[in-house]
PDB file of C-alpha atoms in Angstrom:
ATOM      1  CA  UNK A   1      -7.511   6.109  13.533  1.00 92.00           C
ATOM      2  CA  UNK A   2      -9.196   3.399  11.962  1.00 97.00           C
ATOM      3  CA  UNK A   3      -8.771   0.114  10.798  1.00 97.00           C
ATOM      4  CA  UNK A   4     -10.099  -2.053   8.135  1.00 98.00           C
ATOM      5  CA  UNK A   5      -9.542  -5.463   6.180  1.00 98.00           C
ATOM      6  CA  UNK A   6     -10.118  -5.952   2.539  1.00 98.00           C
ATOM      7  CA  UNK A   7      -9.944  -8.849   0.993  1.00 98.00           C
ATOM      8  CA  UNK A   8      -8.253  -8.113  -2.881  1.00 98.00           C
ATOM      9  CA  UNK A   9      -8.218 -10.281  -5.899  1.00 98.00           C
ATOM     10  CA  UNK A  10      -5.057 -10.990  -8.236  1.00 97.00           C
ATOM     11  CA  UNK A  11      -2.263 -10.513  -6.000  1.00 98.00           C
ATOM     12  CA  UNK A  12       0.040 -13.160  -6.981  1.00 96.00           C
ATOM     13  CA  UNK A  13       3.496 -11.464  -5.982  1.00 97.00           C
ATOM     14  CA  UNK A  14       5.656  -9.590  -4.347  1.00 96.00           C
ATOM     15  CA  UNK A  15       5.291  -6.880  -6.792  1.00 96.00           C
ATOM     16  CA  UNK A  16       1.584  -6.778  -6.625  1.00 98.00           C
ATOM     17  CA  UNK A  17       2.562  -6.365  -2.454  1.00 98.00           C
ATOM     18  CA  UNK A  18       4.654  -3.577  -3.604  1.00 98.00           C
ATOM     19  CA  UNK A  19       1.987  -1.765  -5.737  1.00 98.00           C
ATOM     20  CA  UNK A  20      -1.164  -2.560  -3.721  1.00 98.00           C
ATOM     21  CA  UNK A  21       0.796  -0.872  -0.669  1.00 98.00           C
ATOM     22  CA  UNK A  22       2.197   2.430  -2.778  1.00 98.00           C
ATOM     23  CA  UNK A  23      -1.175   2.855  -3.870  1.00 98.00           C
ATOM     24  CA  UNK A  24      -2.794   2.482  -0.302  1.00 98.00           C
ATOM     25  CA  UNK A  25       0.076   4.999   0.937  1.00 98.00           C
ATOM     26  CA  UNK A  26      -0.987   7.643  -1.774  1.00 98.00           C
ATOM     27  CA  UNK A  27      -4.576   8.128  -0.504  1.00 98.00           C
ATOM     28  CA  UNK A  28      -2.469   8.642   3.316  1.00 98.00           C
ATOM     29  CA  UNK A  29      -3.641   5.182   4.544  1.00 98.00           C
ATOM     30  CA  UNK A  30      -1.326   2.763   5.540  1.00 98.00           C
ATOM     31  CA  UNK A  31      -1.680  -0.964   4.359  1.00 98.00           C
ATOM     32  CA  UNK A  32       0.054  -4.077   4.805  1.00 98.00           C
ATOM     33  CA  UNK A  33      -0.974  -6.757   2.576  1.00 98.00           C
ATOM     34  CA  UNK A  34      -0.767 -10.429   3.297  1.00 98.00           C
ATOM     35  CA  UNK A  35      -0.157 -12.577   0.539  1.00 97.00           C
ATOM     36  CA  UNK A  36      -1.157 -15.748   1.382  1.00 97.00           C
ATOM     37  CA  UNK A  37      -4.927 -15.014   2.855  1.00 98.00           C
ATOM     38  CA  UNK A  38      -5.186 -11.849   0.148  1.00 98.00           C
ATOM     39  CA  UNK A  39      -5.841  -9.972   2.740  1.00 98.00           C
ATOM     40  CA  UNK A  40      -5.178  -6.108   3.122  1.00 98.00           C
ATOM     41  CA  UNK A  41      -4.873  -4.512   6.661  1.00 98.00           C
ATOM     42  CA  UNK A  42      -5.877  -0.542   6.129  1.00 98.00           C
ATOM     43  CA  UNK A  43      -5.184   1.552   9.051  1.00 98.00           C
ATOM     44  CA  UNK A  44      -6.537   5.284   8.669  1.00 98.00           C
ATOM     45  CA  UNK A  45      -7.613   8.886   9.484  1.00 97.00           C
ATOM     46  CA  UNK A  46     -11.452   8.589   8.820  1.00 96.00           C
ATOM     47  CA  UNK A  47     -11.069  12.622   8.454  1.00 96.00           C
ATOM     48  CA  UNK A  48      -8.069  12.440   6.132  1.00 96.00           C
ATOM     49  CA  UNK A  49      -9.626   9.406   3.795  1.00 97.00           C
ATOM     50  CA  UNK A  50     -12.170   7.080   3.399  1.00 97.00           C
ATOM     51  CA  UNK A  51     -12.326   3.601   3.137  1.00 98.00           C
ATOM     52  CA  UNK A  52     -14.050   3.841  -0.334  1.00 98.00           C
ATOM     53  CA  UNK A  53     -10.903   6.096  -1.787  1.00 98.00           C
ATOM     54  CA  UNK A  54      -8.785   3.217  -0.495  1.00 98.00           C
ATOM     55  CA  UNK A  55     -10.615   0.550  -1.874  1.00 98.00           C
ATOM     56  CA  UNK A  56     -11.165   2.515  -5.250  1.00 98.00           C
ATOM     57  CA  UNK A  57      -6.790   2.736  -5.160  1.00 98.00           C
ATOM     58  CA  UNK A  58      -6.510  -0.572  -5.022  1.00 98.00           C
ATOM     59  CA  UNK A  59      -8.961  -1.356  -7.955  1.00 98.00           C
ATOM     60  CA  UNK A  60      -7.179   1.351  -9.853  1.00 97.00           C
ATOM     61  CA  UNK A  61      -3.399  -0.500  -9.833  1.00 97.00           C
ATOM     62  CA  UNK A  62      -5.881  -3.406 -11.466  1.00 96.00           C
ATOM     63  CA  UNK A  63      -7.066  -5.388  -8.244  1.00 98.00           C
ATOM     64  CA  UNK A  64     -10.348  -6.464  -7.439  1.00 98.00           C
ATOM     65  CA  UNK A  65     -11.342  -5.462  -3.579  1.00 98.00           C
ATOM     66  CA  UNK A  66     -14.113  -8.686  -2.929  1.00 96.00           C
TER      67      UNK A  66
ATOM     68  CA  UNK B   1      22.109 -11.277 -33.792  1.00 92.00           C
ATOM     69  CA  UNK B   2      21.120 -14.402 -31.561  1.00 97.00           C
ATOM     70  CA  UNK B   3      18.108 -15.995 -30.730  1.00 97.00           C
ATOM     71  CA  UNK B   4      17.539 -17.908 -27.352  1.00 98.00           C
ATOM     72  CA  UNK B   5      13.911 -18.885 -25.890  1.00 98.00           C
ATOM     73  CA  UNK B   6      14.588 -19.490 -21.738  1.00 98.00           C
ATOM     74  CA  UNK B   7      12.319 -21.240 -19.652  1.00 98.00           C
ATOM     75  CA  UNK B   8      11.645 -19.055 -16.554  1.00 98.00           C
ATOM     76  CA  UNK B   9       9.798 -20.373 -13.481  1.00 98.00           C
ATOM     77  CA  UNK B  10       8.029 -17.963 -10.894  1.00 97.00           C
ATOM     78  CA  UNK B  11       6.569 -15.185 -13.036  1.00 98.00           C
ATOM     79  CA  UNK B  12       3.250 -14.528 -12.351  1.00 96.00           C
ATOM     80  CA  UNK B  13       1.809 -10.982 -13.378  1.00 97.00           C
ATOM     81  CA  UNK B  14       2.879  -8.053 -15.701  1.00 96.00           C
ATOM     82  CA  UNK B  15       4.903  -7.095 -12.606  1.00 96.00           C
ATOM     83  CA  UNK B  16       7.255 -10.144 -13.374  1.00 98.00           C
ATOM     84  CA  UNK B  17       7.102  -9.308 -17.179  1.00 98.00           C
ATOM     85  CA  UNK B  18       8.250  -6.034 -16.838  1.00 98.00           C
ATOM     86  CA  UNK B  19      10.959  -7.127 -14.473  1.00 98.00           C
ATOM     87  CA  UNK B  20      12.292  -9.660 -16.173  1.00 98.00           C
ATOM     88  CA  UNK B  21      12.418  -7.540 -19.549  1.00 98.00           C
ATOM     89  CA  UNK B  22      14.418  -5.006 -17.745  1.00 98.00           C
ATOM     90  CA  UNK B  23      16.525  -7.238 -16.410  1.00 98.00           C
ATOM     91  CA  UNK B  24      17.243  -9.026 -19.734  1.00 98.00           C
ATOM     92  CA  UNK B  25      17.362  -5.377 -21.261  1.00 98.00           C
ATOM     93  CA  UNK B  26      19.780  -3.910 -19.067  1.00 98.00           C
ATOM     94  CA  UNK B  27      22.899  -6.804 -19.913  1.00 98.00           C
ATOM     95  CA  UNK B  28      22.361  -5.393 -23.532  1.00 98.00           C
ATOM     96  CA  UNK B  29      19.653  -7.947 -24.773  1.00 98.00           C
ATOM     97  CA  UNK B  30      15.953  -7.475 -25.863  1.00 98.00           C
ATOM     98  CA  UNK B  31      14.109  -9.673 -23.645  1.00 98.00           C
ATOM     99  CA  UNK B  32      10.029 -10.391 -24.503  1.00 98.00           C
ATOM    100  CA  UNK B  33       8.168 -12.351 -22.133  1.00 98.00           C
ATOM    101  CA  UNK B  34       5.365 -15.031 -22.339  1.00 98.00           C
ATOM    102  CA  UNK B  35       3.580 -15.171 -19.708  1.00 97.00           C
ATOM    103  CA  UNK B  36       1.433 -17.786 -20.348  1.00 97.00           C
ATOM    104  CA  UNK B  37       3.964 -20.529 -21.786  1.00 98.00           C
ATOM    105  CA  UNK B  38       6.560 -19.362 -19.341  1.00 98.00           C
ATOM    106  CA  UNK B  39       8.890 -18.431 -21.891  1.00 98.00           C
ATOM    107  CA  UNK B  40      11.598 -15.765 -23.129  1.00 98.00           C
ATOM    108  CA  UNK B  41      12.669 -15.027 -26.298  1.00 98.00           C
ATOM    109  CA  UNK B  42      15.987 -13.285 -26.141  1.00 98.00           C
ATOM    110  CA  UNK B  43      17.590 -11.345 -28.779  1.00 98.00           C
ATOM    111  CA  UNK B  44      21.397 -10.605 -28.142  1.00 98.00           C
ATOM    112  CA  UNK B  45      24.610  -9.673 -29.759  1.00 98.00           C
ATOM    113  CA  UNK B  46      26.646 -12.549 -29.107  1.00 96.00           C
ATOM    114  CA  UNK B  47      30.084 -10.375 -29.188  1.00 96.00           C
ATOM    115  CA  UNK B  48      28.798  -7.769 -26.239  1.00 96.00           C
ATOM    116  CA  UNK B  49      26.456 -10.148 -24.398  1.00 98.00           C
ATOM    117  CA  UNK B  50      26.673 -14.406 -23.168  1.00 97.00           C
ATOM    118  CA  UNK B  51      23.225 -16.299 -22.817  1.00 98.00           C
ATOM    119  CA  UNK B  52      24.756 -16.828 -19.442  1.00 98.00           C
ATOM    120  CA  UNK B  53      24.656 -13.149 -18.390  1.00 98.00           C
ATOM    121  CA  UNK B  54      20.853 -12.966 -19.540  1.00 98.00           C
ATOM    122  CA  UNK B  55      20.260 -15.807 -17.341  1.00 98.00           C
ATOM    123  CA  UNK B  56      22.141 -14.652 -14.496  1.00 98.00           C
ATOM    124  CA  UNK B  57      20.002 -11.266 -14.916  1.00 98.00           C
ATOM    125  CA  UNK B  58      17.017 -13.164 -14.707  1.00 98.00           C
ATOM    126  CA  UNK B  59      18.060 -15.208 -11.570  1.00 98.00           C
ATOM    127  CA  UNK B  60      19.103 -12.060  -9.759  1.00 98.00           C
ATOM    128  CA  UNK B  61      15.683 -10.714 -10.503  1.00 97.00           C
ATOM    129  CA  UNK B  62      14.707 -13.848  -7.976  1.00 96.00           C
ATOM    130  CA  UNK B  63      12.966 -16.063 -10.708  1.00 98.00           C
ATOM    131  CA  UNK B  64      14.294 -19.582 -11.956  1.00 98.00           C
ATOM    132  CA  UNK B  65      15.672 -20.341 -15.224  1.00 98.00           C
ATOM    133  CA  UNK B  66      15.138 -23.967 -15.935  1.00 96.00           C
TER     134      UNK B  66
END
């Protein structure tokens, strides 16, 4: 397994927490988000996904990964 | 038909909107959010629905009606 930390743009809720982490679950990561630094911890099979398919998840709920 | 405008504290993203238009449309009410100003404009039927139960919707939806 791997891990990773993005940094995302335009979280502003609880909501966004929600969706950010659905859409991180879908590519068969797992993230936790953390409001308050904007941070997203990514934990992952780097044969089941890639970092890149996480990242472009993220950006696809209408989130910028920085 | 009434017409009510609420000010609602803590909404933040289309996330909120859409939560606190369900919210206000499940009592009975059309609910349409401003995001910017902070405000809803409520349409109701005051024989099936109070102001008070569109509020109350909107609290239990964790936001503050002010």
């Amino acid at each position: 397994m791997a891990n990773a930390v993005l940094k995302v743009e335009g979280m502003t809720c609880g909501h966004c927490v929600s969706a950010v982490e659905k859409a991180v679950g879908q590519t068969g990561a797992v993230g936790k988000v953390d409001l308050a630094s904007k941070k997203v911890s990514v934990e992952y099979d780097e044969g089941k996904v890639t970092i890149e398919a996480v990242k472009a998840a993220i950006e696809d709920q209408g989130y910028d990964v920085v």
